[in-house]
Coordinates of N, CA, C and O in Angstrom, one line a residue:
M1354 N -32.7 221.8 61.9 CA -31.4 222.6 61.5 C -32.2 221.5 60.1 O -32.1 221.0 60.2
E1355 N -31.9 223.0 58.7 CA -32.4 221.8 57.3 C -30.8 222.4 56.5 O -30.4 223.9 57.2
V1356 N -30.0 221.3 55.8 CA -28.8 222.0 55.4 C -28.9 221.6 53.4 O -29.8 220.6 53.4
F1357 N -28.7 222.4 52.6 CA -29.2 222.2 51.5 C -27.3 222.2 50.8 O -26.5 222.7 51.6
L1358 N -27.6 220.9 50.0 CA -26.0 220.9 49.3 C -26.4 220.8 47.9 O -26.7 220.3 47.6
I1359 N -25.6 221.7 47.3 CA -25.6 221.6 45.6 C -24.5 220.3 45.0 O -23.6 220.7 45.4
Y1360 N -24.5 219.7 45.3 CA -23.5 218.2 44.9 C -23.0 218.7 43.5 O -23.7 219.2 42.2
P1361 N -21.6 218.9 43.1 CA -20.7 218.9 41.8 C -21.2 218.0 40.8 O -21.4 216.6 41.0
K1362 N -22.1 218.6 39.2 CA -22.3 217.4 38.8 C -20.9 216.9 38.1 O -20.6 215.8 37.9
S1363 N -19.8 218.2 37.5 CA -17.9 217.8 36.7 C -17.6 216.6 37.6 O -17.6 216.9 38.9
E1364 N -17.1 215.9 37.5 CA -16.0 214.6 37.2 C -15.0 215.6 38.6 O -14.6 215.0 39.6
Q1365 N -14.5 216.1 37.9 CA -13.6 216.7 38.6 C -13.7 217.7 39.8 O -13.0 217.6 41.0
A1366 N -14.8 218.2 39.9 CA -15.3 219.0 40.8 C -15.9 217.9 42.2 O -15.6 219.0 43.1
Q1367 N -16.2 216.5 41.3 CA -16.5 216.2 42.7 C -15.5 214.7 43.2 O -15.7 215.0 44.5
K1368 N -14.0 215.2 42.9 CA -13.3 214.9 43.3 C -12.7 216.2 43.6 O -11.9 215.7 45.4
E1369 N -12.7 217.1 43.3 CA -12.4 218.8 44.4 C -13.0 218.2 46.0 O -12.4 218.1 47.1
L1370 N -13.8 218.5 45.8 CA -15.3 217.9 47.2 C -14.4 217.2 47.5 O -14.7 216.8 49.1
A1371 N -14.4 215.5 47.2 CA -13.8 214.6 47.6 C -12.7 215.0 49.0 O -12.7 214.6 50.4
H1372 N -11.8 215.5 48.1 CA -10.2 215.8 48.3 C -10.5 217.0 50.0 O -10.2 216.9 50.6
E1373 N -11.7 217.6 49.8 CA -11.6 218.4 51.0 C -12.5 218.3 52.2 O -12.3 218.3 53.2
L1374 N -13.3 217.2 51.7 CA -13.9 217.0 52.9 C -13.2 215.6 53.3 O -12.9 215.3 54.8
A1375 N -12.3 215.2 52.8 CA -11.3 214.1 53.1 C -10.2 215.2 54.4 O -10.0 214.5 55.7
K1376 N -9.4 216.0 53.9 CA -9.0 216.9 54.5 C -9.3 217.7 55.9 O -9.0 217.6 56.5
F1377 N -11.2 217.9 55.5 CA -11.7 218.4 57.1 C -11.8 217.4 57.5 O -11.5 217.6 59.3
Q1378 N -11.8 216.2 57.3 CA -12.4 214.6 58.4 C -10.9 214.5 59.1 O -10.9 214.2 60.8
A1379 N -9.7 214.9 58.3 CA -8.7 214.1 58.8 C -8.4 215.1 60.3 O -7.7 215.4 60.9
E1380 N -8.4 216.7 59.6 CA -8.2 217.7 60.1 C -9.0 217.6 62.0 O -8.4 217.5 62.9
Q1381 N -10.2 217.0 62.2 CA -10.7 217.1 62.8 C -10.7 215.8 63.8 O -11.2 215.5 65.3
A1382 N -10.4 214.3 63.5 CA -9.7 213.5 63.5 C -8.0 214.3 64.4 O -7.7 213.8 66.4
L1383 N -7.4 214.8 63.9 CA -6.3 215.1 64.6 C -6.6 216.1 66.3 O -6.1 215.7 66.9
K1384 N -7.6 216.7 65.6 CA -8.3 218.0 67.2 C -8.9 216.8 68.3 O -8.5 217.0 69.6
N1385 N -9.2 215.8 67.6 CA -9.9 214.8 68.8 C -9.2 214.4 69.7 O -8.6 213.7 70.8
I1386 N -7.6 214.0 68.9 CA -6.3 212.7 69.0 C -5.2 213.8 70.1 O -5.0 213.4 71.0
L1387 N -5.8 215.1 69.7 CA -4.7 215.7 70.4 C -5.5 216.3 71.9 O -4.6 216.5 72.8
K1388 N -7.0 215.8 72.0 CA -7.3 216.8 73.2 C -8.0 215.8 74.3 O -8.1 215.0 75.3
L1389 N -7.0 214.2 74.0 CA -6.7 213.1 74.5 C -6.2 212.4 75.6 O -4.5 213.5 75.7
P1390 N -6.9 212.3 76.9 CA -5.7 212.7 78.0 C -4.7 211.5 78.1 O -5.0 211.2 78.9
C1391 N -3.5 211.7 77.1 CA -2.6 210.3 77.5 C -1.5 211.4 76.9 O -1.3 211.9 76.3
S1392 N -0.2 210.3 77.3 CA 0.9 210.6 76.4 C 1.0 210.7 74.8 O 0.1 210.7 74.1
T1393 N 1.8 211.8 74.5 CA 1.9 211.4 73.4 C 1.8 210.0 72.3 O 1.7 210.0 71.6
E1394 N 3.1 209.4 73.1 CA 3.8 207.9 73.1 C 2.2 207.6 72.4 O 1.9 206.6 71.9
Q1395 N 1.6 207.6 72.8 CA 0.2 206.7 73.0 C -0.5 207.3 71.9 O -1.9 206.4 71.0
K1396 N -0.8 208.4 71.4 CA -1.4 209.2 70.7 C -0.4 208.8 69.4 O -1.8 208.7 68.1
L1397 N 0.3 208.8 69.2 CA 1.5 208.5 68.2 C 0.8 206.7 67.9 O 0.5 206.3 66.8
E1398 N 0.6 206.4 68.6 CA 0.2 204.6 68.7 C -1.0 204.3 68.1 O -1.4 203.3 67.1
L1399 N -2.0 205.4 68.6 CA -3.8 205.0 67.7 C -3.4 205.7 66.6 O -4.1 205.4 65.7
V1400 N -2.8 206.9 66.1 CA -2.9 207.2 64.4 C -2.2 205.9 63.8 O -2.9 205.8 62.8
D1401 N -0.9 205.6 64.3 CA -0.4 204.4 63.8 C -1.7 203.0 63.9 O -1.8 202.5 62.6
A1402 N -1.9 203.1 64.8 CA -3.1 201.8 63.9 C -4.6 202.0 63.3 O -4.7 201.4 62.4
V1403 N -4.5 203.1 63.7 CA -5.7 203.8 62.6 C -5.3 203.7 61.7 O -6.2 203.3 59.9
V1404 N -4.1 204.0 60.6 CA -3.5 203.4 59.5 C -3.1 202.6 59.4 O -3.5 202.5 57.8
K1405 N -2.7 202.2 59.7 CA -2.4 200.5 60.0 C -4.3 199.8 59.6 O -4.4 198.7 58.1
H1406 N -5.5 200.2 60.1 CA -6.1 199.8 60.1 C -7.0 200.5 58.5 O -7.7 199.3 58.0
L1407 N -6.9 201.4 58.3 CA -7.0 201.9 56.9 C -6.8 201.1 56.2 O -7.6 201.0 54.1
K1408 N -5.4 200.6 56.0 CA -4.8 200.4 54.7 C -4.9 198.9 54.5 O -5.5 198.6 53.2
E1409 N -5.1 198.2 55.5 CA -5.9 197.1 55.1 C -7.2 196.5 54.6 O -7.4 195.7 53.8
Q1410 N -8.2 198.3 54.6 CA -8.9 197.6 54.2 C -9.2 198.3 52.8 O -10.2 197.9 52.4
A1411 N -8.4 199.0 52.6 CA -7.6 199.6 50.9 C -8.1 198.2 50.2 O -7.7 197.1 50.4

């Protein structure tokens, strides 16, 4: 499979692309979490742990 990407040149377009990519990644993560065979409480704990981890890295 070949994929061609035309990367935006303007700073505004790059920011918009980054925002849309982050939104897509978050949606995919949520879909995967919802599919997990565990309780809602465990899923929420997982999301909290991920958010905490990401904040520590920033």
